[in-house]
Coordinates of C-alpha atoms and ligand atoms in Angstrom, one line a residue:
X20 CA 56.8 104.8 21.6
X21 CA 59.5 106.8 23.4
X22 CA 62.6 107.6 22.6
X23 CA 65.1 106.4 24.7
X24 CA 67.6 109.3 25.1
X25 CA 70.8 108.4 26.6
X26 CA 72.9 110.5 28.7
X27 CA 76.3 110.2 30.3
X28 CA 78.3 111.4 33.2
X29 CA 80.1 113.4 31.8
X30 CA 77.0 115.1 29.5
X31 CA 75.6 116.8 31.9
X32 CA 73.8 119.6 30.4
X33 CA 70.7 120.0 29.2
X34 CA 71.9 121.6 25.6
X35 CA 73.6 118.4 25.4
X36 CA 72.5 116.7 21.8
X37 CA 71.0 113.8 23.3
X38 CA 68.1 115.8 24.6
X39 CA 67.5 118.0 21.2
X40 CA 64.0 117.2 20.2
X41 CA 62.9 115.6 23.6
X42 CA 59.5 115.4 23.7
X43 CA 58.8 114.9 27.5
X44 CA 55.5 113.9 26.8
X45 CA 56.8 110.7 25.0
X46 CA 60.8 110.4 25.7
X47 CA 62.8 108.8 29.1
X48 CA 66.5 109.8 29.6
X49 CA 68.7 107.1 30.6
X50 CA 71.5 107.6 33.5
X51 CA 73.1 104.8 34.7
X52 CA 75.6 104.4 37.7
X53 CA 77.9 101.5 36.4
X54 CA 80.6 99.8 38.5
X55 CA 82.3 99.1 34.6
X56 CA 82.9 102.5 34.7
X57 CA 83.8 103.2 38.4
X58 CA 86.2 100.7 38.3
X59 CA 88.1 100.7 34.4
X60 CA 90.6 102.6 36.7
X61 CA 91.1 103.1 39.6
X62 CA 89.7 106.6 40.2
X63 CA 90.4 108.8 42.9
X64 CA 87.6 108.9 45.1
X65 CA 86.5 112.5 45.0
X66 CA 86.7 111.6 40.6
X67 CA 83.7 109.4 41.5
X68 CA 82.1 111.2 44.1
X69 CA 81.9 114.4 41.7
X70 CA 80.5 112.7 38.5
X71 CA 78.2 110.7 40.0
X72 CA 76.7 113.3 42.6
X73 CA 76.6 115.4 39.7
X74 CA 74.6 113.0 37.6
X75 CA 72.1 112.4 40.5
X76 CA 71.8 116.4 41.0
X77 CA 71.2 116.9 37.0
X78 CA 68.4 114.5 36.9
X79 CA 66.6 115.9 39.7
X80 CA 66.8 118.5 37.6
X81 CA 65.7 117.0 34.4
X82 CA 62.8 115.9 36.6
X83 CA 61.9 119.0 37.8
X84 CA 61.0 120.1 34.1
X85 CA 58.5 117.3 34.2
X86 CA 61.2 115.0 32.2
X87 CA 60.9 111.1 32.9
X88 CA 64.2 110.0 34.1
X89 CA 65.5 106.3 34.3
X90 CA 68.1 106.9 36.7
X91 CA 69.6 103.9 37.6
X92 CA 72.3 103.8 40.8
X93 CA 75.4 101.8 41.6
X94 CA 73.9 100.2 44.3
X95 CA 70.7 98.7 42.6
X96 CA 70.9 95.1 43.1
X97 CA 70.0 94.7 39.3
X98 CA 72.2 96.7 38.2
X99 CA 74.5 94.8 36.0
X100 CA 77.9 96.9 36.1
X101 CA 78.1 98.2 32.5
X102 CA 76.5 100.7 30.2
X103 CA 75.1 98.4 27.1
X104 CA 73.6 95.5 30.5
X105 CA 71.6 98.7 32.0
X106 CA 70.2 99.8 28.3
X107 CA 69.1 96.3 27.8
X108 CA 67.6 96.1 31.3
X109 CA 65.7 99.2 31.0
X110 CA 64.5 98.4 26.8
X111 CA 62.3 95.8 29.4
X112 CA 60.8 98.3 31.3
X113 CA 60.0 101.0 28.0
X114 CA 58.2 100.7 24.9
X115 CA 61.3 102.2 23.3
X116 CA 61.0 102.9 19.1
X117 CA 64.9 104.6 19.0
X118 CA 67.5 105.4 20.8
X119 CA 69.4 108.3 20.6
X120 CA 73.0 109.4 22.5
X121 CA 75.6 111.6 22.2
X122 CA 79.3 110.3 21.2
X123 CA 80.9 109.6 24.0
X124 CA 84.3 111.5 25.0
X125 CA 85.7 107.7 24.7
X126 CA 87.4 105.3 22.2
X127 CA 86.4 102.8 24.2
X128 CA 83.1 104.2 25.2
X129 CA 82.3 104.8 21.4
X130 CA 83.0 101.4 20.4
X131 CA 80.9 100.1 22.7
X132 CA 77.8 102.2 21.4
X133 CA 78.2 100.9 18.1
X134 CA 77.5 97.6 19.5
X135 CA 73.6 98.5 20.6
X136 CA 72.0 98.5 17.3
X137 CA 72.8 94.6 17.0
X138 CA 72.5 94.1 20.5
X139 CA 69.0 95.6 20.9
X140 CA 67.7 95.3 17.6
X141 CA 66.2 99.2 17.7
X142 CA 67.9 102.2 15.5
X143 CA 70.7 104.0 17.7
X144 CA 71.3 107.9 16.5
X145 CA 74.9 108.8 18.4
X146 CA 75.0 112.5 17.5
X147 CA 77.8 114.6 17.6
X148 CA 79.3 116.5 20.8
X149 CA 78.5 119.5 19.8
X150 CA 79.9 121.5 23.1
X151 CA 83.3 121.8 21.1
X152 CA 83.8 124.6 20.0
X153 CA 85.6 122.8 17.1
X154 CA 83.6 120.2 15.4
X155 CA 85.5 116.9 14.5
X156 CA 84.9 117.6 10.6
X157 CA 86.9 121.1 11.4
X158 CA 89.5 119.9 13.6
X159 CA 90.0 117.3 10.3
X160 CA 89.6 120.0 7.6
X161 CA 92.6 122.2 9.7
X162 CA 95.2 118.9 9.8
X163 CA 94.2 117.6 6.5
X164 CA 97.6 117.5 4.6
X165 CA 99.8 118.7 7.5
X166 CA 103.3 117.0 9.0
X167 CA 102.8 118.0 12.3
X168 CA 100.3 119.4 14.1
X169 CA 101.5 122.3 16.1
X170 CA 98.9 123.8 18.5
X171 CA 99.4 127.9 17.9
X172 CA 98.5 127.3 14.6
X173 CA 95.2 125.9 14.8
X174 CA 94.2 128.4 18.1
X175 CA 94.9 131.5 15.9
X176 CA 92.2 129.8 13.3
X177 CA 89.8 129.6 16.8
X178 CA 90.4 133.4 17.4
X179 CA 89.4 134.9 13.8
X180 CA 86.8 132.5 13.8
X181 CA 84.8 132.8 17.2
X182 CA 86.4 136.7 16.9
X183 CA 87.4 136.3 20.6
X184 CA 89.8 138.9 21.4
X185 CA 89.9 139.9 17.5
X186 CA 89.8 143.3 16.5
X187 CA 89.2 144.3 13.1
X188 CA 90.5 141.0 12.0
X189 CA 93.6 141.7 14.1
X190 CA 94.8 140.3 17.8
X191 CA 93.7 142.4 20.8
X192 CA 97.2 143.7 21.6
X193 CA 98.7 143.3 18.1
X194 CA 100.0 140.0 19.3
X195 CA 98.8 136.3 19.3
X196 CA 100.5 134.6 22.4
X197 CA 101.9 136.6 25.4
X198 CA 103.7 133.7 26.7
X199 CA 106.5 135.0 27.2
X200 CA 104.9 137.4 30.0
X201 CA 103.8 134.2 31.5
X202 CA 107.2 132.4 32.8
X203 CA 107.5 134.2 35.9
X204 CA 108.2 132.5 39.3
X205 CA 105.8 133.4 42.3
X206 CA 106.8 136.2 44.1
X207 CA 108.0 136.1 48.0
X208 CA 104.9 137.4 49.7
X209 CA 102.0 137.3 46.9
X210 CA 98.5 137.5 48.0
X211 CA 96.9 133.9 47.1
X212 CA 93.0 134.2 46.9
X213 CA 91.0 132.2 48.8
X214 CA 88.9 129.3 46.5
X215 CA 85.7 128.8 46.8
X216 CA 84.4 125.5 48.4
X217 CA 81.2 123.8 48.1
X218 CA 80.1 122.2 51.3
X219 CA 78.6 118.2 50.2
X220 CA 74.6 118.5 50.6
X221 CA 72.6 115.6 50.9
X222 CA 73.0 114.1 47.6
X223 CA 76.6 114.3 47.8
X224 CA 76.8 112.9 51.4
X225 CA 75.1 110.3 50.4
X226 CA 77.1 109.4 47.4
X227 CA 80.2 109.8 49.4
X228 CA 79.2 107.2 51.5
X229 CA 78.4 104.8 48.6
X230 CA 82.2 105.7 47.3
X231 CA 83.2 105.0 50.9
X232 CA 81.8 101.7 51.2
X233 CA 82.6 100.5 47.1
X234 CA 85.6 102.0 46.4
X235 CA 88.0 102.1 49.9
X236 CA 91.2 100.8 47.3
X237 CA 90.8 103.6 44.9
X238 CA 93.2 106.7 45.2
X239 CA 93.0 109.5 46.8
X240 CA 91.2 111.5 50.2
X241 CA 87.6 111.3 49.9
X242 CA 86.8 114.0 52.3
X243 CA 86.8 117.3 52.1
X244 CA 84.9 117.2 49.0
X245 CA 84.3 120.9 47.5
X246 CA 84.3 120.7 44.0
X247 CA 80.7 122.5 42.6
X248 CA 78.5 119.3 41.5
X249 CA 75.6 121.8 39.6
X250 CA 75.6 124.1 37.0
X251 CA 74.2 127.4 39.6
X252 CA 77.5 126.7 41.5
X253 CA 79.9 126.1 38.9
X254 CA 79.0 129.1 37.4
X255 CA 79.4 130.6 41.0
X256 CA 82.8 129.0 41.4
X257 CA 83.8 130.4 37.4
X258 CA 81.9 133.8 38.7
X259 CA 84.7 133.9 41.8
X260 CA 87.9 132.8 39.7
X261 CA 87.1 135.4 37.2
X262 CA 87.3 138.4 40.0
X263 CA 89.6 137.0 42.4
X264 CA 92.4 135.1 40.6
X265 CA 92.6 135.6 36.6
X266 CA 93.7 139.0 36.9
X267 CA 96.5 137.6 38.3
X268 CA 96.6 134.3 36.1
X269 CA 99.0 135.2 33.4
X270 CA 102.2 136.0 35.2
X271 CA 103.0 133.6 37.6
X272 CA 101.3 130.6 35.0
X273 CA 103.7 128.1 35.5
X274 CA 104.9 129.0 39.0
X275 CA 104.8 126.4 41.8
X276 CA 104.2 126.7 45.5
X277 CA 104.5 123.9 48.3
X278 CA 100.9 123.9 50.1
X279 CA 99.2 125.7 47.0
X280 CA 98.0 123.7 44.6
X281 CA 95.4 126.0 43.3
X282 CA 97.5 129.6 43.1
X283 CA 95.9 132.0 40.3
X284 CA 94.2 128.9 38.5
X285 CA 90.9 128.5 37.2
X286 CA 89.7 125.4 38.7
X287 CA 87.0 124.5 36.2
X288 CA 88.1 121.6 34.3
X289 CA 86.0 119.4 36.3
X290 CA 83.0 121.5 35.2
X291 CA 83.7 122.1 31.5
X292 CA 84.3 118.2 30.8
X293 CA 80.9 117.2 32.5
X294 CA 79.3 119.9 31.1
X295 CA 78.5 122.1 34.1
X296 CA 79.9 124.8 31.9
X297 CA 80.9 125.1 28.1
X298 CA 83.9 126.5 27.1
X299 CA 82.6 129.7 25.1
X300 CA 81.1 130.8 28.3
X301 CA 84.3 130.5 30.1
X302 CA 86.2 132.1 27.6
X303 CA 83.5 134.9 27.0
X304 CA 83.4 135.5 30.9
X305 CA 87.5 135.7 30.5
X306 CA 87.6 138.4 27.6
X307 CA 84.7 140.2 29.5
X308 CA 87.0 140.8 32.1
X309 CA 89.7 142.2 29.6
X310 CA 87.0 144.2 28.0
X311 CA 86.0 146.0 31.3
X312 CA 89.7 146.4 32.9
X313 CA 89.2 144.2 35.3
X314 CA 92.3 142.1 34.2
X315 CA 95.3 142.2 31.7
X316 CA 95.5 141.1 28.7
X317 CA 98.6 138.5 29.1
X318 CA 96.4 136.9 31.8
X319 CA 93.2 136.7 29.6
X320 CA 95.0 135.2 26.7
X321 CA 96.8 133.0 28.6
X322 CA 93.9 131.7 29.8
X323 CA 91.7 131.7 26.5
X324 CA 94.6 129.7 24.6
X325 CA 94.0 127.3 26.7
X326 CA 90.7 126.2 26.4
X327 CA 90.2 127.6 22.4
X328 CA 93.3 126.7 22.2
X329 CA 95.2 123.5 23.7
X330 CA 91.7 122.3 25.1
X331 CA 89.8 122.2 21.3
X332 CA 93.0 121.1 20.3
X333 CA 94.0 117.9 22.2
X334 CA 90.3 117.2 21.5
X335 CA 90.8 117.2 18.0
X336 CA 94.1 115.0 17.8
X337 CA 92.5 112.5 19.8
X338 CA 89.8 111.6 17.7
X339 CA 91.5 112.2 14.7
X340 CA 94.2 110.2 15.5
X341 CA 92.4 107.2 17.8
X342 CA 92.7 103.9 17.5
X343 CA 95.9 103.7 16.8
X344 CA 97.7 106.9 18.7
X345 CA 97.4 105.7 22.1
X346 CA 99.5 102.5 20.9
X347 CA 102.7 103.9 19.8
X348 CA 105.8 104.2 21.5
X349 CA 107.8 106.2 19.8
X350 CA 111.3 106.4 22.7
X351 CA 110.8 103.0 23.5
X352 CA 110.2 103.4 27.3
X353 CA 109.1 99.7 29.4
X354 CA 109.6 100.3 32.9
X355 CA 106.8 99.8 35.7
X356 CA 105.3 103.2 37.2
X357 CA 106.8 103.4 40.7
X358 CA 104.7 102.7 43.6
X359 CA 105.4 106.3 44.7
X360 CA 102.9 108.0 42.2
X361 CA 100.5 106.1 44.3
X362 CA 102.1 106.7 47.8
X363 CA 103.5 109.9 47.1
X364 CA 106.1 108.3 50.1
X365 CA 109.5 109.4 48.5
X366 CA 112.4 111.5 49.5
X367 CA 112.0 113.9 46.0
X368 CA 110.1 116.8 47.7
X369 CA 108.8 117.7 44.4
X370 CA 107.1 114.5 43.4
X371 CA 106.3 113.6 46.9
X372 CA 104.5 117.7 46.8
X373 CA 102.7 117.0 43.6
X374 CA 101.3 113.2 45.0
X375 CA 100.2 114.8 47.7
X376 CA 98.4 117.4 46.1
X377 CA 96.7 114.8 43.9
X378 CA 95.4 112.8 46.5
X379 CA 94.2 115.4 48.6
X380 CA 92.3 117.5 45.8
X381 CA 92.2 115.3 42.8
X382 CA 93.8 118.1 41.2
X383 CA 97.4 119.3 40.1
X384 CA 97.9 122.5 38.0
X385 CA 98.9 122.2 34.1
X386 CA 103.0 122.5 35.1
X387 CA 103.0 119.8 38.3
X388 CA 101.4 117.4 36.0
X389 CA 103.7 118.2 33.1
X390 CA 107.2 119.7 34.5
X391 CA 107.6 117.1 37.6
X392 CA 104.9 113.8 37.6
X393 CA 105.2 114.3 33.7
X394 CA 109.2 115.1 33.9
X395 CA 110.1 112.2 35.6
X396 CA 107.9 109.8 33.7
X397 CA 109.7 110.9 30.5
X398 CA 113.3 110.6 31.7
X399 CA 112.8 107.6 33.5
X400 CA 111.1 105.8 30.8
X401 CA 108.3 104.5 32.2
X402 CA 106.1 103.0 29.9
X403 CA 103.1 104.9 28.1
X404 CA 100.4 102.6 28.7
X405 CA 101.0 103.0 32.6
X406 CA 101.6 106.4 33.4
X407 CA 98.4 107.1 30.7
X408 CA 96.5 105.4 33.8
X409 CA 97.9 107.1 36.3
X410 CA 97.1 110.2 34.7
X411 CA 93.1 109.1 34.0
X412 CA 92.6 107.5 37.5
X413 CA 94.2 110.2 39.8
X414 CA 92.4 114.0 38.4
X415 CA 88.8 114.8 38.9
X416 CA 88.9 116.2 35.4
X417 CA 90.6 113.4 33.2
X418 CA 88.8 111.7 30.8
X419 CA 90.4 109.8 27.6
X420 CA 90.2 112.4 25.3
X421 CA 91.8 115.3 27.2
X422 CA 94.5 113.1 29.4
X423 CA 95.9 111.0 26.5
X424 CA 97.3 113.5 24.4
X425 CA 98.2 115.3 27.2
X426 CA 100.6 112.3 28.3
X427 CA 101.3 110.2 25.5
X428 CA 102.1 113.3 23.4
X429 CA 102.7 116.1 24.9
X430 CA 104.3 114.5 28.6
X431 CA 106.0 111.2 27.0
X432 CA 106.5 112.1 23.4
X433 CA 104.8 108.8 22.8
X434 CA 103.6 110.0 19.6
X435 CA 107.2 110.5 18.1
X436 CA 106.3 114.8 18.1
X437 CA 103.0 114.7 16.5
X438 CA 101.7 117.3 19.1
X439 CA 105.1 118.7 20.4
X440 CA 108.0 119.1 18.5
X441 CA 110.2 118.4 21.5
X442 CA 110.3 116.3 24.9
X443 CA 109.3 118.4 27.8
X444 CA 112.8 117.1 29.5
X445 CA 114.0 119.1 32.0
X446 CA 116.5 118.8 34.9
X447 CA 115.9 120.2 38.6
X448 CA 116.9 123.8 38.0
X449 CA 113.7 124.1 36.1
X450 CA 111.8 123.0 39.0
X451 CA 114.5 124.9 41.3
X452 CA 113.7 128.3 39.1
X453 CA 109.6 127.9 39.3
X454 CA 108.9 126.3 42.5
X455 CA 109.8 126.6 46.6
X456 CA 110.0 122.8 46.6
X457 CA 113.4 122.1 46.1
X458 CA 113.9 123.9 49.6
X459 CA 112.8 120.7 51.6
X460 CA 114.6 118.1 49.7
X461 CA 116.8 115.6 50.2
X462 CA 118.6 116.5 46.8
X463 CA 120.4 119.3 45.6
X464 CA 118.9 120.8 42.3
X465 CA 122.5 122.5 42.0
X466 CA 124.3 119.7 42.4
X467 CA 124.7 117.8 39.1
X468 CA 126.4 114.6 40.3
X469 CA 127.5 112.9 43.1
X470 CA 126.5 113.0 47.0
X471 CA 123.2 114.5 46.9
X472 CA 122.6 115.5 43.2
X473 CA 119.4 115.6 42.0
X474 CA 117.8 113.2 40.4
X475 CA 116.0 114.9 37.9
X476 CA 119.7 115.8 36.7
X477 CA 121.0 112.0 36.2
X478 CA 118.0 111.6 34.6
X479 CA 118.1 114.1 32.2
X480 CA 121.3 113.5 31.0
X481 CA 120.7 109.6 31.0
X482 CA 117.4 110.5 29.0
X483 CA 120.0 112.6 26.4
X484 CA 122.0 109.7 26.4
X485 CA 119.5 107.1 26.0
X486 CA 117.5 108.5 22.8
X487 CA 120.1 110.3 21.2
X488 CA 119.7 107.8 17.6
X489 CA 116.1 109.4 18.0
X490 CA 116.7 113.1 19.0
X491 CA 119.5 113.9 18.1
X492 CA 118.0 115.0 14.6
X493 CA 116.0 117.3 16.3
X494 CA 117.1 120.9 15.3
X495 CA 115.6 122.2 18.8
X496 CA 117.2 119.0 20.8
X497 CA 121.0 120.5 19.1
X498 CA 121.8 122.5 22.8
X499 CA 121.4 119.6 25.2
X500 CA 123.5 117.8 22.7
X501 CA 125.9 119.9 21.8
X502 CA 126.1 120.2 25.9
X503 CA 126.5 116.5 26.4
X504 CA 129.1 115.8 23.6
X505 CA 131.4 118.5 25.1
X506 CA 131.2 117.1 28.6
X507 CA 133.9 115.2 29.9
X508 CA 134.0 111.5 29.3
X509 CA 134.7 110.4 32.6
X510 CA 131.3 112.6 34.1
X511 CA 129.3 111.2 31.7
X512 CA 130.3 108.2 32.9
X513 CA 129.6 108.8 36.3
X514 CA 126.2 110.4 35.4
X515 CA 125.1 107.5 33.6
X516 CA 126.3 105.1 36.4
X517 CA 124.3 107.1 39.2
X518 CA 121.5 107.7 36.8
X519 CA 121.3 103.7 36.1
X520 CA 121.6 102.8 40.2
X521 CA 118.6 105.1 40.7
X522 CA 116.9 103.9 38.1
X523 CA 117.1 100.4 39.2
X524 CA 116.3 101.2 42.9
X525 CA 112.7 102.6 41.4
X526 CA 109.9 100.0 42.8
X527 CA 106.2 99.6 41.1
X528 CA 105.8 97.6 44.7
X529 CA 104.8 99.2 47.6
X530 CA 107.5 97.0 49.3
X531 CA 111.0 99.1 48.6
X532 CA 111.0 103.1 49.2
X533 CA 112.5 104.7 45.8
X534 CA 116.3 104.9 47.3
X535 CA 118.6 107.8 47.0
X536 CA 121.3 108.3 44.2
X537 CA 124.7 108.6 44.3
Ligands
FAD620 P1 94.0 126.3 34.6 O1 95.1 126.3 34.3 O2 92.7 127.0 35.1 O3 93.1 126.5 32.5 C1 92.0 126.8 32.1 C2 91.6 125.9 31.3 O4 92.2 125.3 30.2 C3 91.2 123.9 31.8 O5 90.0 124.3 32.8 C4 91.3 123.6 31.0 O6 90.0 123.3 30.4 C5 92.1 124.1 29.7 N1 93.4 123.5 29.5 C6 94.6 124.1 30.4 N2 95.7 123.1 29.5 C7 94.8 122.3 29.1 C8 95.9 121.7 27.8 N3 97.0 121.3 28.2 N4 94.9 120.4 27.8 C9 93.4 120.3 27.7 N5 93.3 121.4 28.3 C10 93.8 122.3 28.7 N6 93.0 118.4 31.6 C11 91.7 118.1 31.8 O7 90.8 118.7 31.6 N7 92.0 116.2 32.1 C12 93.1 115.6 32.1 O8 93.0 114.5 32.4 C13 93.9 116.3 31.7 N8 95.2 115.9 31.7 C14 96.1 116.4 31.6 C15 97.3 115.6 31.6 C16 99.3 116.2 31.6 C17 100.1 115.3 31.6 C18 98.8 117.8 31.5 C19 100.4 118.4 31.1 C20 97.8 118.4 31.4 C21 96.6 117.6 31.5 N9 95.1 118.3 31.7 C22 94.2 118.0 31.7 C23 95.6 120.0 31.2 C24 95.5 121.1 32.1 O9 96.6 120.4 33.0 C25 94.3 121.0 33.2 O10 93.3 121.2 32.2 C26 94.1 122.2 34.2 O11 95.2 122.0 35.0 C27 92.9 122.4 34.8 O12 93.0 123.2 35.9 P2 92.6 124.4 35.7 O13 90.9 124.4 35.2 O14 93.0 125.3 37.1 O15 93.0 125.0 34.3
DLZ621 C1 84.2 108.4 35.3 C2 82.8 108.0 35.1 C3 82.4 107.7 35.9 C4 83.1 107.4 37.5 N1 81.4 107.0 36.4 C5 80.0 106.7 35.8 C6 78.4 106.1 35.3 O1 78.3 105.3 37.0 N2 78.1 106.3 35.0 C7 78.3 107.3 33.2 O2 77.4 107.5 33.0 N3 79.6 108.0 33.5 C8 80.7 107.6 34.7 N4 81.8 108.1 34.0 C9 81.8 108.7 33.5 C10 82.1 108.0 32.4 O3 83.2 107.0 32.1 C11 82.6 108.9 30.4 O4 81.2 109.2 29.9 C12 83.4 107.6 29.8 O5 84.8 107.7 30.0 C13 83.4 108.5 28.1 O6 83.9 109.8 28.2
SF4_622 FE1 112.3 117.9 42.8 FE2 115.5 118.1 42.7 FE3 114.3 119.4 43.4 FE4 114.0 117.8 44.7 S1 116.2 118.8 44.5 S2 112.7 118.9 44.5 S3 114.3 116.1 43.4 S4 113.8 119.0 41.6

């Protein structure tokens, strides 16, 4: 009798727990393309191509090793469209004694997996996903008894435990964090590296045709598709990043530039999240560049902190806090998502640029996500569930465990400050300082109110005013509240009135364009 080993679309590694102890002479690996997963949000077309093509390539690799893979395609006429339906159908094809799976990256799928025993009448073993550096238990031990969960303290423990960028128990360079060095705008004339793209092979082209016919209404451009879909290609992309971009990653990590979404960023998140690369090997590759003098410490520490710190930390928060986490709405935000998040049609040049990058590449870098589309959603008081569904749909790297804490906690402050000590709210001045977006905008970031005022300026003070009851007592918000209180009453009233007019004109439907403020 076979052990049926289930591998999901973001578990594409030979090291995944469900494959531990696999007996090629007896066991069967089950991989299924199912409609439910392709449409629980309207995923970007490139995201679906990435997952399904990487799944098909991984299945071929397993078969080449002599492993029996039962692979169900999306267009199989018998396909039931769900994980559970396909599991039950597979049991009719194989004599199975038990089912082994790896815990998924999403509460929704975990809950589904927990029904499999009752649904099939077979023993089901759900193994811990040990691709993360900190296990769920390790995070829970760290979190125990803490009031607020600050990433920085968790990160230091991870540095100590892994020895990454450590020397004799101390952080290399005498400092844990070089973030203060990493907030410069892009200098004029900066040379940007070309990024490695991978021409679609026959398997990817077949999936692209499938997605074109099955998901024509999904968000985003299908072509050009250049993501790696195999581990060897993902390793090549990593290597290219380490030599060409990592040395410059640090200083301008927060910068944004028109027409240049990638700058010096790693472009490794889809590969990490789907299983093509491991967090440990990516961190080690960056550390090794520092140790051989190929990249400066502020760049390497900054990059490693994103993975060893932020990535591990948000995953810990997710499993520690779910399912209640997704339900909170600390600032009581209820506005529907404006249509321009999907269309990119708005005269706010920064939003148009970031949504445009997102449509073209299923990618935007961290600051674009946090300080442009995220900042707007926070200031405009968009309902958390709506903006979360948008982020989950539009990025190639988006999976619930990583998207949710970033959007719910970091962007929307919907968890009331569990993840971030204050909301990342900013006026147009921040976007102007860190990008060249404003130069091509209908609005002026220096105008605070009246004709041409940047909507971020109006919305910033509107946000401060509207949330005074919840945020005024936060010591990190003392400055803006002091400034707001000192502002002349007539000016305050005008700002609020113009902000309200702007918000009222936002439409969740494709029929009306976003109106100008003022
Ligand atoms: P780099 O800038 O080169 O960073 C290196 C790596 O660090 C990334 O590949 C990623 O694995 C990790 N990382 C960096 N920041 C974070 C973070 N805040 N949380 C977790 N990991 C991080 N990342 C996702 O992988 N999936 C998501 O769905 C996702 N949603 C996000 C939503 C919002 C609102 C924000 C602000 C951030 C989100 N991030 C998400 C984090 C980050 O934006 C992306 O990981 C990053 O842009 C991916 O591009 P990169 O590989 O070029 O990253
Ligand atoms: C995102 C995604 C998509 C689009 N399609 C599939 C699929 O057809 N089959 C599959 O196994 N996984 C898919 N995935 C990834 C799953 O949604 C992911 O495994 C869960 O959300 C848990 O993280
Ligand atoms: Fe965005 Fe305001 Fe700058 Fe326009 S002026 S690009 S709306 S920050």
